[in-house]
Amino acid sequence: MRTLKDFIKHLRENKLREVAIYNLNVIKGMDIPLIKLLQQKGVLKSLDDEATIQMTVDSMSKSLLAIIEGTALQNAKISLQQWKEDKIPGIGKNEIQPSDLILVYAAQKKTYQHFLPDFASDTAEAMAILGELEDFQTEVQNDAIQMLFTIQKETELKLKETETKFRLMVQNVKDYSIIMIDTEGNIQSWNEGAQYMNGYSVEEVIGKNISIFYTDEDKENGLPAHNLNIAKKTGHFEAEGKRLKKDGSTYWADVTLTAIYDEGEKLVGFSKLTRDITKQKFAAEELRSLNNFLDSVLENIPNMVFVKDAQDLRFVRFNKAGENLLGYPKKDMLGKNDYDFFPREQADFFTSKDQAVLNQNDIINIPEEPIETKNGLRWLHTKKIPIVSPAGRAMYLLGISEDITDIRNAKLQLEQKTRELERSNSELEQFAYVASHDLQEPLRTVSSYVQLLASRYKDKLDKDANEFIDFAVDGSKRMRQLINSLLEYSRVNRVKPFEWMELKEVMSDIEKDMKDQIKESGAEIIYNGLPKIHGDVVLIGQLFQNLIGNAIKFRGTKKPEIKITSKKKNGQYLFSVKDNGIGISKQYSEKIFIIFQRLNSREKYPGTGIGLSICKKIVERHGGKIWVESEAGKGSSFNFTINAE
């Protein structure tokens, strides 16, 4: 966990001018008498003047360096001693008041607190640094005030003059309640800030004990006297608590009691500085609630979520899913970086991606990222996102990682199975081609001799012999048709580059090739506005020719009407080949695309039952799918898609 010195070093190295300007703005809103005096004497110009800003930058740089080096108190004493010895012109010995130092240090503390949320990695770190800051500011402020009193209280008369001036000067400070009280805790002076904060007029409180500001519960517990006793013993007391206003309402107060001594180191009273911190308390509570809500959300996200600080890339948040994935408990991860857990090569890879996110101030997507865990090697899909401050500077890095090991393994297995299937299909296609090709020659021999038998011996033998010869001739013809169809089917997946084609030209060629069928059946083929597509010209022609041929073949008693349409949808062309033929029962709408499946008798509708199987394979070769919409006796609409590009 980082400390106050880390915070102060961060401010000096990265935020020096911003800190100086913010401090000047705080001072402008506090009406510090010393600042007004310096402006009246011309020591300071306008607080917005560049020379004043630069002077404040230089002063802040020295102050912050003094905190880092531990010389802040020594420097404050040297400055006061120089002022005592008249080495700082323009300011008299009695012109600096304790209230000035209190308010100057309060302005510094408020400035530092403003920049703390952007630096701290979480609430715990912020509270620890804030505690260190409070202790440091208190020590320096108290010692400086004591030295100031020592310088100013050379005589009892000077003490009274100082106290009188203090009472007069604090009246105009409205942001803080500044009260002088005696050794018993009775109020001796009361400024406008105190009246504004508590609701009492000066006349109502002078001489009253400060216990009137405490709640009944605190008074019963003896808290007012307890706080004064600590201030008496240690010279200083600071605490936060609820305080009571005149109207009975309460507010959260940051109270500082500082003991005041005379030359003989005798206690003569206390200064009481009060700041209303109700808004800060509510803001802190809201921040805690928000952090609790965010923690709850993070813990319930199924993916690993982590947050790193932008400076050292150390983990500052980590969820349960991350613990389960990596195998490390959250407490072991927080405050450490990748090099504490992963092999150097992996840690280098993670760090390079982190730096790229922070340098580019942009999201980085890592689709596949191997990571060594206690449970073995896992693969992650990680997105890394910069979390920036209002000024646009990256403060944190948010990472969200999904464990894709199982998905990746399944994908690799699927790819392997796909390759095996492709190899198997290729072998089957090669086998079908070779087998069907090699069958052609013996089939031709069988067919030739059967036909020779038919020509020489038909009607010379008995009736059975004639019938047997007819069966043999018919069988050889059908075998030739099956082999040719099988060859066509095996050729569909041949590797041939796609090319652009005009479908109207393809249709024109089909009509020329089928002119006898079209003329004999009286078929009417209607098509308009067919697009230009990318594919295998021969296969696309075969697809349309098969569908048109089926429409003519299964026409029934009607004159065939075939209408071909197309429309573009979702990056594909949707084609429809619609006829007025015999139709198909819905129960057979899938079966008709299976190879060698027939729905009608061979005698009435000749064919091998492979045509629609070829159509299906051609469509799939072009990245689409095919289906039929039909009812028996009401025609059919064969629909299929082809990729548009």
XYZ file of C-alpha atoms in Angstrom:
645
model
C 0.000 0.000 0.000
C 1.350 3.452 -0.925
C 2.083 6.122 1.672
C 1.818 9.900 2.098
C 5.320 10.322 0.649
C 4.259 8.398 -2.497
C 1.241 10.711 -2.810
C 3.286 13.889 -2.291
C 5.905 12.674 -4.780
C 3.107 12.023 -7.302
C 1.767 15.586 -6.827
C 5.210 17.178 -7.204
C 6.157 15.181 -10.304
C 2.800 15.121 -12.119
C 0.427 17.756 -10.733
C 2.562 20.626 -9.460
C 0.977 23.485 -11.418
C -2.550 22.086 -10.947
C -1.932 21.866 -7.177
C -0.645 25.448 -7.045
C -3.626 26.857 -8.988
C -6.131 24.884 -6.922
C -4.469 26.084 -3.691
C -4.777 29.699 -4.846
C -8.475 29.150 -5.600
C -8.995 27.688 -2.115
C -7.220 30.678 -0.562
C -9.376 33.094 -2.591
C -12.490 31.556 -1.064
C -11.255 31.679 2.536
C -10.666 35.420 3.081
C -7.373 34.891 4.926
C -6.366 38.238 6.552
C -2.647 37.655 5.926
C -3.246 37.237 2.175
C -5.246 40.464 2.085
C -2.440 42.211 3.982
C 0.175 40.965 1.524
C -1.953 42.219 -1.381
C -2.458 45.606 0.286
C 1.281 45.985 0.762
C 1.977 44.974 -2.831
C 3.908 41.843 -1.849
C 1.325 39.829 -3.794
C -0.505 40.890 -6.927
C -3.788 39.353 -7.993
C -3.996 35.677 -7.096
C -4.765 35.016 -10.769
C -1.583 36.798 -11.899
C 0.917 34.523 -13.675
C 3.747 35.803 -11.466
C 1.768 34.809 -8.360
C 0.959 31.420 -9.870
C 4.625 30.810 -10.692
C 5.670 31.943 -7.212
C 3.131 29.511 -5.738
C 4.392 26.725 -8.018
C 7.960 27.321 -6.742
C 6.775 27.503 -3.137
C 4.678 24.357 -3.497
C 7.595 22.527 -5.082
C 9.793 23.352 -2.070
C 7.036 22.469 0.401
C 6.300 19.117 -1.230
C 10.020 18.310 -1.452
C 10.358 19.138 2.245
C 7.603 16.639 3.067
C 9.334 13.956 0.974
C 12.711 14.657 2.609
C 11.226 15.101 6.100
C 12.455 18.712 6.486
C 9.085 20.516 6.451
C 9.091 21.409 10.161
C 12.713 22.537 10.041
C 11.954 24.752 7.004
C 8.929 26.306 8.771
C 11.094 27.158 11.791
C 13.789 28.678 9.559
C 11.178 30.852 7.781
C 9.716 32.115 11.080
C 13.194 32.789 12.449
C 14.076 34.784 9.315
C 10.874 36.756 9.768
C 11.741 37.359 13.454
C 15.132 38.685 12.437
C 13.506 41.063 9.897
C 15.008 39.143 6.983
C 11.591 38.975 5.271
C 10.636 42.560 4.328
C 7.075 43.838 4.217
C 5.625 41.892 7.171
C 5.902 43.156 10.763
C 6.438 40.884 13.772
C 2.876 41.319 14.968
C 1.183 41.147 11.582
C 1.075 37.359 11.341
C -1.600 35.858 13.559
C -2.167 32.259 14.687
C -5.403 32.238 12.687
C -3.375 33.001 9.548
C -1.241 29.893 10.037
C -4.284 27.783 10.886
C -6.076 28.895 7.722
C -2.990 28.602 5.488
C -2.395 25.033 6.656
C -6.123 24.305 6.314
C -5.980 25.540 2.697
C -2.996 23.263 2.038
C -4.778 20.271 3.556
C -7.936 20.950 1.541
C -5.813 21.191 -1.629
C -4.049 17.893 -1.018
C -7.352 16.167 -0.166
C -8.823 17.306 -3.509
C -6.219 15.310 -5.465
C -6.236 12.226 -3.216
C -9.224 10.329 -4.798
C -7.531 10.271 -8.213
C -4.363 8.826 -6.653
C -5.630 6.278 -4.122
C -6.382 2.795 -5.444
C -9.185 2.179 -2.959
C -10.920 3.602 0.130
C -8.553 1.901 2.572
C -5.477 3.413 0.915
C -7.129 6.841 0.749
C -8.033 6.756 4.452
C -4.504 5.672 5.432
C -2.885 8.490 3.429
C -5.445 10.970 4.775
C -4.548 9.901 8.336
C -0.837 10.461 7.657
C -1.624 13.872 6.162
C -3.711 14.906 9.178
C -0.937 13.876 11.603
C 1.735 15.647 9.582
C -0.258 18.878 9.121
C -1.179 18.940 12.801
C 2.422 18.547 13.940
C 3.763 21.224 11.611
C 0.865 23.605 12.306
C 1.137 23.262 16.103
C 4.891 23.752 16.188
C 4.643 26.740 13.852
C 1.899 28.340 15.983
C 3.889 27.755 19.180
C 6.947 29.369 17.619
C 4.827 32.272 16.402
C 3.500 32.836 19.913
C 7.013 32.626 21.290
C 8.119 35.339 18.872
C 5.093 37.560 19.490
C 4.716 37.065 23.232
C 7.886 38.758 24.430
C 5.838 40.580 27.056
C 2.455 40.133 28.708
C 1.331 43.299 26.936
C 2.198 41.814 23.580
C 0.249 38.708 24.457
C -2.857 40.769 25.184
C -2.363 42.804 22.028
C -1.971 39.612 19.997
C -5.101 38.091 21.522
C -7.026 41.303 20.818
C -5.829 41.371 17.215
C -6.604 37.686 16.862
C -10.189 38.287 17.958
C -10.557 41.163 15.513
C -9.016 39.401 12.554
C -10.868 36.111 12.841
C -14.235 37.859 12.724
C -14.162 38.059 8.921
C -13.325 34.390 8.282
C -16.605 32.734 7.231
C -15.593 29.269 6.007
C -14.307 28.160 9.397
C -15.533 28.515 12.958
C -12.610 30.063 14.872
C -13.068 30.370 18.615
C -10.697 31.357 21.417
C -11.509 29.659 24.717
C -9.995 29.820 28.197
C -8.432 26.948 30.089
C -11.834 25.706 31.284
C -13.350 25.675 27.843
C -15.338 28.907 28.101
C -15.697 30.930 24.896
C -13.690 34.174 24.755
C -14.092 35.145 21.075
C -16.452 34.205 18.245
C -16.116 34.875 14.507
C -18.720 35.116 11.744
C -17.897 31.594 10.583
C -18.786 30.269 14.040
C -22.051 32.205 14.028
C -22.902 30.950 10.540
C -22.013 27.364 11.398
C -23.707 27.115 14.808
C -26.499 29.703 14.681
C -25.587 31.613 17.862
C -24.854 35.341 18.001
C -21.735 36.602 19.804
C -23.798 37.802 22.778
C -25.366 34.350 23.196
C -22.103 32.422 23.467
C -19.384 34.610 25.040
C -18.603 33.090 28.428
C -20.490 29.859 27.662
C -18.736 26.526 27.752
C -18.050 24.750 24.470
C -20.091 21.812 25.785
C -23.182 23.580 24.382
C -22.120 22.296 20.959
C -21.999 18.645 22.055
C -24.916 16.218 21.884
C -26.526 14.996 25.105
C -24.940 11.583 24.617
C -21.445 13.091 24.240
C -21.947 15.259 27.316
C -23.078 12.251 29.347
C -19.907 10.462 28.295
C -17.785 13.451 29.373
C -16.454 14.075 25.869
C -16.021 17.922 26.124
C -13.763 17.692 29.201
C -11.978 14.646 27.751
C -11.051 16.516 24.561
C -9.745 19.551 26.499
C -7.651 17.323 28.762
C -5.972 15.704 25.756
C -5.224 19.151 24.309
C -3.770 20.216 27.690
C -1.530 17.152 27.883
C -0.367 16.988 24.264
C -0.836 20.580 23.131
C -3.200 19.480 20.391
C -6.379 17.504 19.812
C -8.191 16.801 16.572
C -11.265 14.681 15.964
C -14.399 14.313 13.908
C -17.822 14.104 15.472
C -21.392 15.312 15.469
C -21.970 18.814 16.846
C -25.152 20.573 17.886
C -26.552 23.795 16.413
C -28.732 26.308 18.218
C -31.871 24.971 16.482
C -31.136 21.431 17.725
C -29.966 20.044 14.396
C -26.601 18.333 14.087
C -23.767 18.423 11.594
C -20.478 16.591 11.144
C -17.515 18.684 12.311
C -13.748 18.407 12.009
C -12.514 20.059 15.234
C -8.943 21.097 16.102
C -8.053 22.263 19.606
C -4.615 23.883 19.959
C -3.182 24.803 23.359
C -1.817 28.372 23.788
C 0.996 29.084 26.267
C 2.619 32.274 27.551
C 6.351 32.976 27.817
C 6.604 30.890 30.954
C 4.965 27.999 29.091
C 1.864 28.420 31.206
C -1.405 27.371 29.522
C -3.517 30.464 28.897
C -6.240 29.007 26.656
C -7.016 27.214 23.403
C -7.786 28.033 19.818
C -10.661 25.960 18.420
C -10.939 25.598 14.658
C -14.063 23.855 13.345
C -14.909 22.869 9.795
C -18.311 21.581 8.679
C -17.589 18.279 6.888
C -21.181 17.030 6.551
C -20.996 17.064 2.747
C -17.684 15.224 2.787
C -19.134 12.624 5.179
C -22.129 12.082 2.949
C -19.841 11.928 -0.079
C -17.612 9.381 1.666
C -20.661 7.331 2.620
C -21.934 7.478 -0.956
C -18.494 6.438 -2.138
C -18.498 3.500 0.277
C -21.988 2.521 -0.892
C -20.898 2.807 -4.525
C -17.792 0.727 -3.837
C -19.911 -1.898 -2.082
C -22.301 -1.920 -5.050
C -19.428 -2.222 -7.532
C -17.864 -4.994 -5.451
C -21.194 -6.826 -5.431
C -21.516 -6.469 -9.217
C -17.923 -7.563 -9.817
C -18.256 -10.571 -7.527
C -21.300 -11.808 -9.436
C -19.849 -11.413 -12.938
C -18.993 -14.912 -14.246
C -15.888 -13.675 -16.088
C -12.615 -12.651 -14.470
C -12.549 -8.884 -13.783
C -9.476 -7.069 -12.483
C -8.288 -3.480 -12.063
C -4.661 -2.321 -12.080
C -3.265 1.078 -11.154
C -1.798 2.910 -14.129
C 1.454 3.759 -12.359
C 2.849 0.360 -11.321
C 0.278 -1.973 -12.939
C -0.478 -3.515 -9.556
C -3.802 -5.238 -8.924
C -6.189 -3.065 -6.893
C -9.408 -5.039 -7.522
C -10.038 -8.677 -8.262
C -13.265 -10.678 -8.335
C -14.229 -14.202 -7.276
C -14.286 -15.531 -10.843
C -10.653 -14.400 -11.171
C -9.705 -16.234 -7.980
C -11.341 -19.426 -9.248
C -9.727 -19.131 -12.686
C -6.154 -18.359 -11.614
C -6.206 -20.353 -8.370
C -4.844 -17.465 -6.278
C -6.805 -15.855 -3.382
C -7.636 -12.175 -3.799
C -5.550 -11.171 -0.762
C -2.434 -12.602 -2.430
C -3.095 -10.739 -5.702
C -3.861 -7.216 -4.466
C -0.867 -4.876 -4.415
C 1.182 -7.121 -6.710
C 1.759 -7.263 -10.455
C 1.987 -9.933 -13.150
C 5.664 -10.671 -12.485
C 4.758 -11.945 -9.001
C 2.608 -14.761 -10.438
C 3.369 -15.623 -14.056
C 6.454 -16.747 -16.044
C 8.504 -13.786 -17.199
C 7.659 -14.269 -20.885
C 3.929 -14.211 -20.105
C 4.288 -11.290 -17.697
C 6.167 -9.360 -20.417
C 3.311 -10.057 -22.847
C 0.619 -8.928 -20.368
C 2.596 -5.805 -19.440
C 3.160 -4.823 -23.093
C -0.599 -4.999 -23.729
C -1.291 -2.992 -20.555
C 1.156 -0.277 -21.600
C -0.396 -0.147 -25.080
C -3.841 0.443 -23.523
C -2.540 3.241 -21.286
C -0.377 4.871 -23.986
C -3.096 4.777 -26.655
C -5.859 5.539 -24.141
C -7.982 3.042 -26.040
C -9.509 -0.433 -25.678
C -7.440 -3.443 -26.759
C -9.097 -6.744 -27.662
C -7.049 -9.957 -27.275
C -9.089 -12.812 -28.817
C -6.797 -15.614 -27.624
C -4.405 -15.236 -24.702
C -2.641 -18.231 -23.053
C -2.144 -17.970 -19.305
C -0.472 -20.267 -16.792
C -2.690 -20.823 -13.741
C -2.507 -23.074 -10.711
C -4.994 -25.254 -12.569
C -2.824 -25.521 -15.683
C -2.772 -23.672 -19.011
C -5.970 -21.808 -19.841
C -6.936 -19.695 -22.858
C -8.644 -16.332 -22.344
C -10.468 -13.785 -24.476
C -9.486 -10.504 -22.814
C -10.503 -6.884 -23.245
C -8.397 -4.210 -21.567
C -9.916 -0.773 -21.042
C -8.312 2.476 -19.726
C -10.121 4.250 -16.862
C -9.354 7.966 -17.196
C -9.654 10.949 -14.864
C -11.791 14.000 -15.762
C -8.584 15.536 -17.138
C -8.285 12.652 -19.603
C -5.290 10.939 -17.979
C -5.350 7.157 -17.546
C -5.635 6.318 -13.839
C -6.471 2.618 -13.923
C -6.689 -0.317 -16.309
C -9.807 -2.497 -16.318
C -9.518 -6.044 -17.621
C -12.345 -8.472 -18.424
C -11.318 -12.029 -19.317
C -13.518 -14.890 -20.494
C -12.176 -18.424 -20.142
C -12.489 -19.827 -23.675
C -10.388 -22.942 -23.092
C -13.301 -25.350 -23.528
C -14.668 -23.408 -26.501
C -11.217 -23.289 -28.100
C -10.654 -27.023 -27.564
C -14.098 -27.769 -29.011
C -13.317 -25.524 -31.977
C -9.996 -27.291 -32.579
C -11.716 -30.675 -32.352
C -14.415 -29.486 -34.736
C -11.783 -28.235 -37.184
C -10.021 -31.597 -36.964
C -13.297 -33.473 -37.507
C -14.108 -31.151 -40.404
C -10.752 -31.868 -42.016
C -11.300 -35.586 -41.515
C -14.814 -35.310 -42.967
C -13.548 -33.305 -45.930
C -10.863 -35.918 -46.517
C -13.449 -38.693 -46.206
C -15.826 -36.907 -48.586
C -13.009 -36.351 -51.024
C -12.096 -40.011 -50.882
C -15.741 -41.034 -51.312
C -16.159 -38.689 -54.270
C -12.968 -40.020 -55.786
C -14.170 -43.559 -55.171
C -17.578 -42.788 -56.725
C -15.928 -41.237 -59.747
C -13.421 -44.060 -60.229
C -15.995 -46.762 -59.548
C -18.578 -45.293 -61.900
C -15.950 -44.568 -64.545
C -14.465 -48.063 -64.312
C -17.938 -49.608 -64.488
C -18.578 -47.979 -67.852
C -16.419 -50.407 -69.853
C -17.790 -53.740 -68.517
C -21.286 -52.267 -68.682
C -20.794 -51.386 -72.324
C -19.654 -54.982 -72.944
C -22.674 -56.448 -71.130
C -25.021 -54.021 -72.845
C -23.538 -54.770 -76.296
C -23.884 -58.542 -75.928
C -27.388 -58.276 -74.475
C -28.439 -56.105 -77.408
C -26.735 -58.614 -79.762
C -28.775 -61.415 -78.188
C -31.920 -59.370 -78.598
C -31.243 -58.655 -82.286
C -30.273 -62.250 -83.211
C -32.441 -64.469 -81.054
C -35.557 -62.502 -80.113
C -38.661 -64.399 -81.294
C -36.468 -67.427 -82.155
C -36.623 -68.759 -78.620
C -39.609 -69.250 -76.357
C -41.688 -66.536 -74.708
C -39.715 -66.648 -71.435
C -36.419 -66.131 -73.265
C -37.798 -63.015 -74.963
C -38.903 -61.656 -71.613
C -35.503 -62.386 -70.039
C -33.739 -60.630 -72.911
C -36.007 -57.543 -72.447
C -35.230 -57.489 -68.714
C -31.485 -57.638 -69.414
C -31.635 -54.832 -72.032
C -33.746 -52.604 -69.727
C -31.465 -53.322 -66.760
C -28.322 -52.397 -68.683
C -29.910 -49.116 -69.806
C -30.930 -48.210 -66.266
C -27.471 -49.161 -64.995
C -25.911 -46.787 -67.545
C -28.284 -43.995 -66.377
C -27.378 -44.620 -62.718
C -23.661 -44.603 -63.445
C -23.941 -41.351 -65.454
C -26.001 -39.784 -62.642
C -23.432 -40.901 -60.069
C -20.688 -39.311 -62.160
C -22.661 -36.071 -62.273
C -23.146 -36.161 -58.489
C -19.435 -36.725 -57.824
C -18.460 -33.810 -60.084
C -20.476 -31.213 -58.143
C -17.774 -30.631 -55.511
C -14.950 -30.361 -57.995
C -12.662 -27.421 -57.294
C -13.257 -24.824 -59.947
C -12.873 -21.018 -59.515
C -16.156 -19.118 -59.333
C -16.886 -16.430 -61.894
C -19.518 -13.764 -62.457
C -22.384 -14.772 -64.725
C -25.551 -13.184 -66.075
C -28.422 -15.552 -65.246
C -30.475 -14.351 -68.195
C -27.691 -15.674 -70.460
C -27.639 -18.971 -68.529
C -31.434 -19.257 -68.969
C -31.129 -18.528 -72.693
C -28.646 -21.413 -73.083
C -30.930 -23.739 -71.077
C -33.903 -22.926 -73.312
C -31.804 -23.781 -76.390
C -30.667 -27.094 -74.866
C -34.237 -28.036 -73.803
C -36.100 -26.730 -76.867
C -37.433 -30.174 -77.828
C -38.829 -30.856 -74.316
C -40.287 -27.362 -74.105
C -41.884 -27.650 -77.537
C -43.247 -31.167 -76.941
C -44.807 -30.227 -73.556
C -45.918 -26.724 -74.570
C -44.187 -25.393 -71.438
C -44.093 -21.645 -70.767
C -41.044 -20.398 -68.843
C -41.298 -16.888 -67.341
C -38.344 -15.013 -65.857
C -37.481 -11.339 -65.572
C -34.850 -9.307 -63.752
C -32.605 -12.231 -62.838
C -29.393 -10.936 -61.203
C -25.737 -11.333 -61.926
C -24.245 -13.878 -59.523
C -20.861 -15.361 -58.609
C -20.455 -19.123 -58.976
C -19.735 -22.145 -61.143
C -21.431 -21.505 -64.498
C -21.809 -25.201 -65.383
C -23.268 -26.152 -61.979
C -25.670 -23.205 -61.843
C -26.874 -24.100 -65.345
C -27.336 -27.716 -64.238
C -29.295 -26.558 -61.164
C -31.841 -24.533 -63.139
C -32.039 -27.166 -65.894
C -32.796 -29.947 -63.375
C -35.546 -27.897 -61.688
C -37.100 -26.858 -65.033
C -36.826 -30.454 -66.311
C -38.624 -31.754 -63.181
C -41.368 -29.150 -63.614
C -41.930 -30.370 -67.176
C -41.664 -34.066 -66.260
C -44.135 -33.877 -63.345
C -46.634 -31.661 -65.146
C -49.657 -33.921 -64.946
C -52.359 -33.127 -67.475
C -51.883 -29.371 -67.474
C -49.785 -27.278 -69.793
C -46.597 -26.516 -67.760
C -46.202 -22.966 -66.444
C -42.838 -22.306 -64.833
C -42.133 -18.958 -63.168
C -38.612 -18.074 -61.949
C -38.189 -15.107 -59.554
C -35.448 -13.689 -57.348
C -34.959 -11.091 -54.598
C -32.022 -9.997 -52.470
C -32.266 -10.597 -48.710
C -29.632 -10.569 -45.922
C -26.653 -10.737 -48.278
C -28.136 -13.562 -50.370
C -30.331 -13.985 -53.417
C -33.518 -15.946 -52.802
C -34.656 -17.781 -55.942
C -37.976 -19.486 -56.551
C -38.807 -21.945 -59.367
C -42.602 -22.332 -59.231
C -44.684 -24.751 -61.350
C -48.311 -25.903 -61.706
C -47.530 -29.640 -61.746
C -48.665 -32.625 -59.683
C -47.143 -31.312 -56.449
C -45.651 -33.177 -53.491
C -47.154 -34.184 -50.155
C -45.608 -32.285 -47.244
C -44.462 -35.521 -45.602
C -41.994 -36.045 -48.467
C -40.565 -32.497 -48.553
C -37.228 -33.644 -47.066
C -37.046 -37.138 -48.588
C -37.002 -35.897 -52.181
C -33.496 -34.400 -51.737
C -31.956 -37.722 -50.643
C -29.935 -39.502 -53.313
C -31.788 -42.266 -55.256
C -35.085 -41.572 -53.443
C -38.164 -41.739 -55.677
C -41.812 -40.925 -54.952
C -43.336 -42.136 -58.257
C -43.132 -45.279 -60.359
C -40.288 -45.574 -62.857
C -42.717 -46.617 -65.576
C -44.764 -43.408 -65.309
C -41.958 -40.958 -64.526
C -38.552 -42.262 -65.693
C -35.334 -41.222 -63.959
C -32.752 -42.276 -61.370
C -33.964 -40.190 -58.372
C -30.678 -38.304 -58.171
C -31.574 -34.964 -59.809
C -32.760 -33.120 -56.677
C -29.820 -34.534 -54.684
C -27.533 -32.898 -57.248
C -29.509 -29.646 -56.947
C -29.072 -29.704 -53.148
C -25.349 -30.316 -53.460
C -24.929 -27.492 -56.009
C -26.788 -25.009 -53.775
C -24.686 -25.978 -50.737
C -21.540 -25.641 -52.867
C -22.599 -21.998 -53.352
C -23.222 -21.354 -49.632
C -27.016 -21.652 -49.723
C -29.838 -24.032 -48.884
C -32.790 -25.461 -50.824
C -36.329 -26.436 -49.796
C -39.716 -27.055 -51.348
C -43.163 -25.622 -50.644
C -45.855 -27.819 -52.140
C -49.121 -29.701 -51.769
C -50.239 -32.731 -53.750
C -52.133 -31.592 -56.840
C -51.327 -27.887 -56.346
C -47.922 -27.474 -57.923
C -44.522 -26.916 -56.277
C -42.227 -24.005 -55.477
C -38.560 -24.950 -55.197
C -36.763 -22.201 -53.260
C -33.028 -21.825 -52.794
C -30.476 -19.209 -51.757
C -27.154 -18.236 -53.339
C -24.608 -15.878 -51.727
C -24.860 -12.434 -53.307
C -21.098 -11.874 -53.227
